[in-house]
């Protein structure tokens, strides 16, 4: 199942995600454990959704089953804490992409430890679902697999014009669908897609193998951020399996002098039609993004005359040396509050709109336009400062609008560059940067 792998050259970031008692020995060993358990840009990563009623079949009493699964597969397995209003828990499985583990009945085929672990977890869950009464032997029993897949990775499963997913359907006779955003569970990230496989156990297992193989051969550019996202959730007494002591920059910041903190806020322009995807059923999505990022997020539609646009307001009091909750929230919201269109080639693009005070927009333009030109060249995105006559009705008189257009990956990189410059400018204006 070896294939051409994408190389992104991204640096991996990790914040550990275990809420424990904070013993000194754990802190002394934190660096070693971080290095051992981080997700690299070329690792094989799966996120398997398990119903809360069946998660015990994966964990076991005192964690004995999941410990054995890790040992047998030599893979990392983390079981995320249950979220309010969500009946599924995310099982994160990851390892090096090296194909070292025998798979199937013989030893002719080798797979990565993560794929080996994926099927060990899957088999445990399915065994819990299947009836044990002999009277059911003649009945057709259907099982369902649901997985979270990053939006920049789902294309490898779908294929151009849907050719790949259709081939898998034809070869396995499984029902395989990528569900729309309104079906995303609260435990999903804003940049996730929900993949669902339905069929008889043997059929689903075969389809899962094809899907897992595609994901193995095509890493996500954002997978190195997964553990950092989890660390920000910091549930009290939560059980994140196989992980070192949590370090929360939010808690660290609270112990310092608030005089060095600065308020960093953003105003994103969001089409009214996108609001459902931002808020989610029962507010599940926006609550999760608030929880993951630690930022304050408000939806303001009061100024949306004509019903075209509204404002997503994001704000946090931050320290310059810390990661930014505001930027973290904005990047999670970007795909949800952007306009989606297609190029003539059929490739999807998004347009993100951000309102910036006129007094700050200079930090994005630079002398003679040098900064904005540099960002365009570095990201290959279209980055524009719109003229006053093109401002939306929700803009203030002293604001200008930054518009970023490109594929999801390109637009995300450009958006991040813009936000980092705006944040640095806030601290620089306050004299925090020499």
GROMACS .gro file of C-alpha atoms in nm:
model
  434
    1UNK     CA    1   0.000   0.000   0.000
    2UNK     CA    2   0.300   0.225  -0.023
    3UNK     CA    3   0.236   0.529  -0.240
    4UNK     CA    4   0.354   0.878  -0.325
    5UNK     CA    5   0.356   1.085  -0.008
    6UNK     CA    6   0.309   1.459   0.011
    7UNK     CA    7   0.599   1.659   0.158
    8UNK     CA    8   0.502   1.986   0.319
    9UNK     CA    9   0.817   2.072   0.512
   10UNK     CA   10   0.610   2.203   0.802
   11UNK     CA   11   0.744   2.219   1.154
   12UNK     CA   12   0.550   2.006   1.397
   13UNK     CA   13   0.400   2.175   1.702
   14UNK     CA   14   0.285   1.991   2.011
   15UNK     CA   15   0.127   2.074   2.343
   16UNK     CA   16   0.070   1.769   2.561
   17UNK     CA   17  -0.283   1.678   2.649
   18UNK     CA   18  -0.311   1.495   2.978
   19UNK     CA   19  -0.480   1.661   3.273
   20UNK     CA   20  -0.307   1.496   3.563
   21UNK     CA   21  -0.188   1.576   3.914
   22UNK     CA   22   0.126   1.757   3.803
   23UNK     CA   23   0.396   1.549   3.971
   24UNK     CA   24   0.752   1.674   3.945
   25UNK     CA   25   0.878   1.362   3.771
   26UNK     CA   26   0.623   1.412   3.494
   27UNK     CA   27   0.746   1.765   3.438
   28UNK     CA   28   1.110   1.653   3.423
   29UNK     CA   29   1.023   1.396   3.158
   30UNK     CA   30   0.795   1.625   2.956
   31UNK     CA   31   1.044   1.705   2.681
   32UNK     CA   32   1.118   1.339   2.613
   33UNK     CA   33   0.750   1.249   2.606
   34UNK     CA   34   0.664   1.543   2.381
   35UNK     CA   35   0.926   1.430   2.131
   36UNK     CA   36   0.806   1.071   2.151
   37UNK     CA   37   0.434   1.138   2.117
   38UNK     CA   38   0.409   1.436   1.883
   39UNK     CA   39   0.246   1.406   1.540
   40UNK     CA   40   0.488   1.470   1.254
   41UNK     CA   41   0.394   1.618   0.915
   42UNK     CA   42   0.437   1.282   0.740
   43UNK     CA   43   0.294   1.051   1.006
   44UNK     CA   44  -0.008   0.833   0.938
   45UNK     CA   45  -0.302   0.969   1.139
   46UNK     CA   46  -0.659   0.840   1.178
   47UNK     CA   47  -0.946   0.981   1.381
   48UNK     CA   48  -1.203   0.711   1.442
   49UNK     CA   49  -1.539   0.803   1.599
   50UNK     CA   50  -1.665   0.564   1.866
   51UNK     CA   51  -2.007   0.586   2.030
   52UNK     CA   52  -1.980   0.661   2.401
   53UNK     CA   53  -2.174   0.343   2.479
   54UNK     CA   54  -1.903   0.131   2.315
   55UNK     CA   55  -1.589   0.319   2.415
   56UNK     CA   56  -1.540   0.077   2.704
   57UNK     CA   57  -1.458  -0.197   2.455
   58UNK     CA   58  -1.157   0.010   2.346
   59UNK     CA   59  -1.046   0.139   2.687
   60UNK     CA   60  -1.110  -0.158   2.914
   61UNK     CA   61  -1.105  -0.159   3.293
   62UNK     CA   62  -0.829   0.069   3.412
   63UNK     CA   63  -0.726   0.127   3.050
   64UNK     CA   64  -0.598  -0.229   3.013
   65UNK     CA   65  -0.739  -0.285   2.662
   66UNK     CA   66  -0.605   0.035   2.506
   67UNK     CA   67  -0.266  -0.027   2.669
   68UNK     CA   68  -0.257  -0.370   2.507
   69UNK     CA   69  -0.364  -0.226   2.171
   70UNK     CA   70  -0.078   0.023   2.185
   71UNK     CA   71   0.169  -0.245   2.282
   72UNK     CA   72   0.058  -0.491   2.013
   73UNK     CA   73   0.052  -0.235   1.732
   74UNK     CA   74   0.337  -0.011   1.854
   75UNK     CA   75   0.115   0.286   1.770
   76UNK     CA   76  -0.001   0.591   1.964
   77UNK     CA   77  -0.370   0.578   2.060
   78UNK     CA   78  -0.542   0.869   2.236
   79UNK     CA   79  -0.904   0.867   2.343
   80UNK     CA   80  -1.045   1.217   2.373
   81UNK     CA   81  -1.278   1.312   2.653
   82UNK     CA   82  -1.652   1.313   2.584
   83UNK     CA   83  -1.796   1.653   2.492
   84UNK     CA   84  -2.131   1.780   2.621
   85UNK     CA   85  -2.408   1.708   2.371
   86UNK     CA   86  -2.194   1.466   2.169
   87UNK     CA   87  -2.256   1.090   2.174
   88UNK     CA   88  -1.923   1.006   2.008
   89UNK     CA   89  -1.564   1.021   2.126
   90UNK     CA   90  -1.264   1.069   1.900
   91UNK     CA   91  -1.000   0.796   1.900
   92UNK     CA   92  -0.680   0.944   1.756
   93UNK     CA   93  -0.443   0.681   1.618
   94UNK     CA   94  -0.105   0.780   1.476
   95UNK     CA   95   0.244   0.655   1.407
   96UNK     CA   96   0.532   0.681   1.167
   97UNK     CA   97   0.425   0.603   0.811
   98UNK     CA   98   0.688   0.328   0.786
   99UNK     CA   99   0.520  -0.001   0.693
  100UNK     CA  100   0.649  -0.236   0.960
  101UNK     CA  101   0.349  -0.435   1.087
  102UNK     CA  102   0.222  -0.760   0.933
  103UNK     CA  103  -0.141  -0.730   0.824
  104UNK     CA  104  -0.403  -0.996   0.763
  105UNK     CA  105  -0.359  -1.372   0.786
  106UNK     CA  106  -0.006  -1.386   0.650
  107UNK     CA  107   0.302  -1.167   0.676
  108UNK     CA  108   0.333  -1.085   0.307
  109UNK     CA  109   0.169  -0.745   0.347
  110UNK     CA  110   0.305  -0.478   0.580
  111UNK     CA  111   0.120  -0.169   0.700
  112UNK     CA  112   0.204   0.123   0.925
  113UNK     CA  113   0.153   0.075   1.300
  114UNK     CA  114  -0.132   0.328   1.285
  115UNK     CA  115  -0.324   0.129   1.027
  116UNK     CA  116  -0.266  -0.189   1.224
  117UNK     CA  117  -0.402  -0.014   1.535
  118UNK     CA  118  -0.696   0.130   1.342
  119UNK     CA  119  -0.821  -0.218   1.257
  120UNK     CA  120  -0.755  -0.349   1.607
  121UNK     CA  121  -0.972  -0.065   1.744
  122UNK     CA  122  -1.234  -0.116   1.473
  123UNK     CA  123  -1.258  -0.489   1.542
  124UNK     CA  124  -1.308  -0.423   1.913
  125UNK     CA  125  -1.591  -0.178   1.843
  126UNK     CA  126  -1.763  -0.399   1.586
  127UNK     CA  127  -1.739  -0.704   1.814
  128UNK     CA  128  -1.928  -0.501   2.073
  129UNK     CA  129  -2.201  -0.424   1.816
  130UNK     CA  130  -2.256  -0.774   1.676
  131UNK     CA  131  -2.527  -0.993   1.835
  132UNK     CA  132  -2.408  -1.308   2.008
  133UNK     CA  133  -2.738  -1.496   2.003
  134UNK     CA  134  -2.733  -1.787   1.755
  135UNK     CA  135  -3.086  -1.691   1.646
  136UNK     CA  136  -2.936  -1.387   1.471
  137UNK     CA  137  -2.690  -1.581   1.256
  138UNK     CA  138  -2.911  -1.576   0.949
  139UNK     CA  139  -2.991  -1.206   0.978
  140UNK     CA  140  -2.798  -0.941   0.791
  141UNK     CA  141  -2.628  -0.714   1.043
  142UNK     CA  142  -2.514  -0.368   0.933
  143UNK     CA  143  -2.237  -0.167   1.094
  144UNK     CA  144  -2.136   0.196   1.054
  145UNK     CA  145  -1.788   0.350   1.062
  146UNK     CA  146  -1.748   0.724   1.098
  147UNK     CA  147  -1.414   0.902   1.071
  148UNK     CA  148  -1.300   1.263   1.080
  149UNK     CA  149  -1.077   1.358   0.788
  150UNK     CA  150  -0.908   1.696   0.738
  151UNK     CA  151  -1.057   1.899   0.456
  152UNK     CA  152  -0.721   1.918   0.277
  153UNK     CA  153  -0.702   1.537   0.287
  154UNK     CA  154  -1.053   1.427   0.192
  155UNK     CA  155  -0.981   1.478  -0.177
  156UNK     CA  156  -0.757   1.170  -0.180
  157UNK     CA  157  -1.060   0.961  -0.083
  158UNK     CA  158  -1.301   1.130  -0.323
  159UNK     CA  159  -1.075   1.168  -0.626
  160UNK     CA  160  -1.123   1.392  -0.928
  161UNK     CA  161  -1.488   1.393  -1.019
  162UNK     CA  162  -1.553   1.140  -0.742
  163UNK     CA  163  -1.370   0.864  -0.929
  164UNK     CA  164  -1.181   0.720  -0.630
  165UNK     CA  165  -1.477   0.697  -0.394
  166UNK     CA  166  -1.693   0.550  -0.669
  167UNK     CA  167  -1.430   0.282  -0.738
  168UNK     CA  168  -1.419   0.189  -0.369
  169UNK     CA  169  -1.798   0.166  -0.365
  170UNK     CA  170  -1.797  -0.059  -0.671
  171UNK     CA  171  -1.522  -0.288  -0.542
  172UNK     CA  172  -1.655  -0.326  -0.188
  173UNK     CA  173  -2.033  -0.269  -0.229
  174UNK     CA  174  -2.020  -0.048   0.081
  175UNK     CA  175  -2.213   0.274   0.122
  176UNK     CA  176  -1.945   0.545   0.149
  177UNK     CA  177  -2.039   0.910   0.187
  178UNK     CA  178  -1.878   1.239   0.282
  179UNK     CA  179  -2.154   1.405   0.480
  180UNK     CA  180  -2.233   1.775   0.463
  181UNK     CA  181  -2.115   2.020   0.729
  182UNK     CA  182  -2.444   2.022   0.919
  183UNK     CA  183  -2.380   1.657   1.009
  184UNK     CA  184  -2.042   1.728   1.171
  185UNK     CA  185  -2.046   1.622   1.537
  186UNK     CA  186  -1.949   1.873   1.808
  187UNK     CA  187  -1.620   1.684   1.857
  188UNK     CA  188  -1.510   1.774   1.501
  189UNK     CA  189  -1.279   2.063   1.418
  190UNK     CA  190  -1.409   2.336   1.190
  191UNK     CA  191  -1.176   2.219   0.911
  192UNK     CA  192  -1.293   1.855   0.926
  193UNK     CA  193  -1.503   1.645   0.691
  194UNK     CA  194  -1.714   1.353   0.813
  195UNK     CA  195  -1.663   1.023   0.627
  196UNK     CA  196  -1.919   0.748   0.682
  197UNK     CA  197  -1.906   0.383   0.572
  198UNK     CA  198  -2.213   0.157   0.609
  199UNK     CA  199  -2.258  -0.209   0.523
  200UNK     CA  200  -2.214  -0.563   0.645
  201UNK     CA  201  -1.910  -0.611   0.872
  202UNK     CA  202  -1.686  -0.774   0.608
  203UNK     CA  203  -1.785  -0.515   0.347
  204UNK     CA  204  -1.719  -0.223   0.580
  205UNK     CA  205  -1.383  -0.365   0.683
  206UNK     CA  206  -1.277  -0.395   0.320
  207UNK     CA  207  -1.389  -0.039   0.243
  208UNK     CA  208  -1.214   0.089   0.554
  209UNK     CA  209  -0.891  -0.069   0.431
  210UNK     CA  210  -0.915   0.119   0.099
  211UNK     CA  211  -0.992   0.448   0.277
  212UNK     CA  212  -0.715   0.399   0.534
  213UNK     CA  213  -0.466   0.324   0.257
  214UNK     CA  214  -0.553   0.646   0.078
  215UNK     CA  215  -0.517   0.849   0.398
  216UNK     CA  216  -0.186   0.678   0.472
  217UNK     CA  217  -0.050   0.791   0.136
  218UNK     CA  218  -0.173   1.151   0.170
  219UNK     CA  219  -0.087   1.337   0.490
  220UNK     CA  220  -0.280   1.645   0.601
  221UNK     CA  221  -0.098   1.974   0.626
  222UNK     CA  222  -0.278   2.048   0.953
  223UNK     CA  223  -0.229   1.717   1.133
  224UNK     CA  224   0.064   1.848   1.339
  225UNK     CA  225  -0.183   2.088   1.505
  226UNK     CA  226  -0.423   1.819   1.629
  227UNK     CA  227  -0.265   1.768   1.968
  228UNK     CA  228  -0.230   2.141   2.024
  229UNK     CA  229  -0.603   2.174   1.958
  230UNK     CA  230  -0.677   1.908   2.217
  231UNK     CA  231  -0.447   2.064   2.474
  232UNK     CA  232  -0.648   2.385   2.468
  233UNK     CA  233  -0.962   2.197   2.569
  234UNK     CA  234  -0.809   2.105   2.910
  235UNK     CA  235  -1.108   1.925   3.067
  236UNK     CA  236  -1.078   1.903   3.446
  237UNK     CA  237  -0.998   1.547   3.537
  238UNK     CA  238  -1.019   1.452   3.169
  239UNK     CA  239  -0.864   1.130   3.042
  240UNK     CA  240  -0.642   1.176   2.741
  241UNK     CA  241  -0.478   0.840   2.702
  242UNK     CA  242  -0.104   0.784   2.650
  243UNK     CA  243   0.000   1.144   2.699
  244UNK     CA  244   0.226   1.349   2.924
  245UNK     CA  245   0.127   1.629   3.156
  246UNK     CA  246  -0.079   1.905   3.001
  247UNK     CA  247   0.076   2.248   2.972
  248UNK     CA  248  -0.188   2.513   2.909
  249UNK     CA  249  -0.067   2.851   2.795
  250UNK     CA  250  -0.392   2.994   2.928
  251UNK     CA  251  -0.310   2.885   3.283
  252UNK     CA  252   0.049   3.002   3.247
  253UNK     CA  253  -0.062   3.344   3.131
  254UNK     CA  254  -0.297   3.388   3.426
  255UNK     CA  255  -0.005   3.372   3.668
  256UNK     CA  256   0.177   3.667   3.510
  257UNK     CA  257   0.139   4.041   3.532
  258UNK     CA  258  -0.175   4.138   3.342
  259UNK     CA  259  -0.016   4.473   3.265
  260UNK     CA  260   0.185   4.314   2.983
  261UNK     CA  261  -0.124   4.160   2.821
  262UNK     CA  262  -0.299   4.323   2.527
  263UNK     CA  263  -0.647   4.283   2.385
  264UNK     CA  264  -0.629   4.133   2.036
  265UNK     CA  265  -0.959   4.131   1.848
  266UNK     CA  266  -1.074   4.056   1.494
  267UNK     CA  267  -1.389   4.127   1.294
  268UNK     CA  268  -1.458   3.866   1.027
  269UNK     CA  269  -1.722   3.932   0.765
  270UNK     CA  270  -1.948   3.628   0.728
  271UNK     CA  271  -2.230   3.578   0.475
  272UNK     CA  272  -2.562   3.539   0.657
  273UNK     CA  273  -2.613   3.207   0.480
  274UNK     CA  274  -2.301   3.065   0.646
  275UNK     CA  275  -2.410   3.137   1.003
  276UNK     CA  276  -2.564   2.794   1.055
  277UNK     CA  277  -2.227   2.633   0.979
  278UNK     CA  278  -2.056   2.867   1.224
  279UNK     CA  279  -2.296   2.812   1.513
  280UNK     CA  280  -2.393   2.449   1.459
  281UNK     CA  281  -2.692   2.258   1.592
  282UNK     CA  282  -2.768   2.381   1.941
  283UNK     CA  283  -2.459   2.601   1.922
  284UNK     CA  284  -2.236   2.293   1.928
  285UNK     CA  285  -1.979   2.410   1.673
  286UNK     CA  286  -1.920   2.760   1.806
  287UNK     CA  287  -1.908   2.628   2.164
  288UNK     CA  288  -1.644   2.376   2.064
  289UNK     CA  289  -1.430   2.637   1.885
  290UNK     CA  290  -1.452   2.862   2.190
  291UNK     CA  291  -1.349   2.567   2.406
  292UNK     CA  292  -1.062   2.462   2.178
  293UNK     CA  293  -0.920   2.808   2.124
  294UNK     CA  294  -0.995   2.979   2.454
  295UNK     CA  295  -1.115   3.287   2.267
  296UNK     CA  296  -1.435   3.487   2.307
  297UNK     CA  297  -1.644   3.451   1.987
  298UNK     CA  298  -1.964   3.646   1.921
  299UNK     CA  299  -2.193   3.658   1.619
  300UNK     CA  300  -2.334   4.006   1.551
  301UNK     CA  301  -2.603   4.027   1.284
  302UNK     CA  302  -2.758   4.350   1.412
  303UNK     CA  303  -2.585   4.563   1.145
  304UNK     CA  304  -2.661   4.328   0.856
  305UNK     CA  305  -2.891   4.556   0.657
  306UNK     CA  306  -3.038   4.371   0.363
  307UNK     CA  307  -2.941   4.039   0.521
  308UNK     CA  308  -2.617   3.995   0.325
  309UNK     CA  309  -2.340   3.987   0.585
  310UNK     CA  310  -2.286   3.973   0.958
  311UNK     CA  311  -1.982   4.002   1.185
  312UNK     CA  312  -1.795   3.731   1.372
  313UNK     CA  313  -1.616   3.908   1.657
  314UNK     CA  314  -1.319   3.726   1.815
  315UNK     CA  315  -1.123   3.862   2.108
  316UNK     CA  316  -0.875   3.756   2.377
  317UNK     CA  317  -0.640   3.926   2.622
  318UNK     CA  318  -0.301   3.790   2.521
  319UNK     CA  319   0.069   3.790   2.601
  320UNK     CA  320   0.316   3.841   2.317
  321UNK     CA  321   0.521   3.532   2.403
  322UNK     CA  322   0.219   3.297   2.398
  323UNK     CA  323   0.025   3.134   2.120
  324UNK     CA  324  -0.277   3.342   2.019
  325UNK     CA  325  -0.626   3.213   2.109
  326UNK     CA  326  -0.773   3.477   1.876
  327UNK     CA  327  -0.573   3.351   1.578
  328UNK     CA  328  -0.648   2.991   1.672
  329UNK     CA  329  -1.022   3.063   1.671
  330UNK     CA  330  -1.005   3.264   1.348
  331UNK     CA  331  -0.826   2.985   1.161
  332UNK     CA  332  -1.083   2.732   1.282
  333UNK     CA  333  -1.366   2.958   1.166
  334UNK     CA  334  -1.212   3.058   0.833
  335UNK     CA  335  -1.358   2.783   0.615
  336UNK     CA  336  -1.699   2.826   0.776
  337UNK     CA  337  -1.737   3.202   0.734
  338UNK     CA  338  -1.570   3.233   0.391
  339UNK     CA  339  -1.744   3.248   0.055
  340UNK     CA  340  -1.693   2.933  -0.150
  341UNK     CA  341  -1.667   2.944  -0.531
  342UNK     CA  342  -1.497   2.752  -0.812
  343UNK     CA  343  -1.235   2.849  -1.066
  344UNK     CA  344  -1.297   2.781  -1.434
  345UNK     CA  345  -1.095   2.462  -1.387
  346UNK     CA  346  -1.348   2.346  -1.130
  347UNK     CA  347  -1.103   2.377  -0.837
  348UNK     CA  348  -1.272   2.513  -0.523
  349UNK     CA  349  -1.156   2.844  -0.379
  350UNK     CA  350  -1.259   3.043  -0.072
  351UNK     CA  351  -1.269   3.416  -0.011
  352UNK     CA  352  -1.208   3.536   0.345
  353UNK     CA  353  -1.296   3.893   0.443
  354UNK     CA  354  -1.153   4.072   0.745
  355UNK     CA  355  -1.225   4.427   0.865
  356UNK     CA  356  -0.917   4.611   0.991
  357UNK     CA  357  -0.898   4.960   1.148
  358UNK     CA  358  -0.752   5.210   0.903
  359UNK     CA  359  -0.485   5.296   1.158
  360UNK     CA  360  -0.353   4.938   1.145
  361UNK     CA  361  -0.379   4.848   0.778
  362UNK     CA  362  -0.038   5.001   0.702
  363UNK     CA  363   0.135   4.708   0.874
  364UNK     CA  364  -0.010   4.484   0.603
  365UNK     CA  365   0.083   4.705   0.310
  366UNK     CA  366   0.435   4.824   0.395
  367UNK     CA  367   0.640   5.092   0.224
  368UNK     CA  368   0.558   5.092  -0.144
  369UNK     CA  369   0.342   4.783  -0.092
  370UNK     CA  370   0.646   4.570  -0.007
  371UNK     CA  371   0.482   4.371   0.275
  372UNK     CA  372   0.161   4.280   0.093
  373UNK     CA  373   0.359   4.189  -0.220
  374UNK     CA  374   0.583   3.966  -0.011
  375UNK     CA  375   0.283   3.789   0.143
  376UNK     CA  376   0.130   3.735  -0.200
  377UNK     CA  377   0.452   3.586  -0.333
  378UNK     CA  378   0.507   3.367  -0.027
  379UNK     CA  379   0.152   3.226  -0.009
  380UNK     CA  380   0.043   3.257  -0.376
  381UNK     CA  381  -0.291   3.390  -0.252
  382UNK     CA  382  -0.480   3.692  -0.380
  383UNK     CA  383  -0.457   3.947  -0.096
  384UNK     CA  384  -0.631   4.280  -0.152
  385UNK     CA  385  -0.715   4.591   0.050
  386UNK     CA  386  -1.051   4.697  -0.092
  387UNK     CA  387  -1.140   5.056  -0.163
  388UNK     CA  388  -1.393   5.238   0.054
  389UNK     CA  389  -1.674   5.207  -0.202
  390UNK     CA  390  -1.644   4.828  -0.190
  391UNK     CA  391  -1.679   4.800   0.187
  392UNK     CA  392  -1.973   4.592   0.315
  393UNK     CA  393  -2.253   4.763   0.507
  394UNK     CA  394  -2.137   4.608   0.834
  395UNK     CA  395  -1.803   4.796   0.821
  396UNK     CA  396  -1.733   5.098   1.042
  397UNK     CA  397  -1.630   5.427   0.885
  398UNK     CA  398  -1.273   5.393   1.010
  399UNK     CA  399  -1.226   5.038   0.882
  400UNK     CA  400  -1.084   4.887   0.566
  401UNK     CA  401  -1.140   4.538   0.435
  402UNK     CA  402  -0.872   4.279   0.366
  403UNK     CA  403  -0.985   4.015   0.117
  404UNK     CA  404  -0.798   3.685   0.076
  405UNK     CA  405  -0.879   3.441  -0.204
  406UNK     CA  406  -0.730   3.102  -0.288
  407UNK     CA  407  -0.763   2.730  -0.232
  408UNK     CA  408  -0.827   2.631   0.129
  409UNK     CA  409  -0.458   2.564   0.200
  410UNK     CA  410  -0.338   2.878   0.022
  411UNK     CA  411  -0.602   3.103   0.180
  412UNK     CA  412  -0.535   2.956   0.524
  413UNK     CA  413  -0.161   3.028   0.499
  414UNK     CA  414  -0.225   3.381   0.378
  415UNK     CA  415  -0.485   3.443   0.650
  416UNK     CA  416  -0.238   3.325   0.912
  417UNK     CA  417   0.030   3.563   0.777
  418UNK     CA  418  -0.212   3.856   0.790
  419UNK     CA  419  -0.326   3.776   1.143
  420UNK     CA  420   0.028   3.736   1.276
  421UNK     CA  421   0.124   4.077   1.137
  422UNK     CA  422  -0.184   4.242   1.287
  423UNK     CA  423  -0.111   4.086   1.624
  424UNK     CA  424   0.255   4.191   1.618
  425UNK     CA  425   0.144   4.543   1.531
  426UNK     CA  426  -0.084   4.557   1.837
  427UNK     CA  427   0.205   4.477   2.071
  428UNK     CA  428   0.449   4.698   1.881
  429UNK     CA  429   0.213   4.997   1.904
  430UNK     CA  430   0.193   4.944   2.279
  431UNK     CA  431   0.573   4.937   2.309
  432UNK     CA  432   0.603   4.568   2.387
  433UNK     CA  433   0.839   4.504   2.098
  434UNK     CA  434   1.179   4.672   2.085
   0.00000   0.00000   0.00000
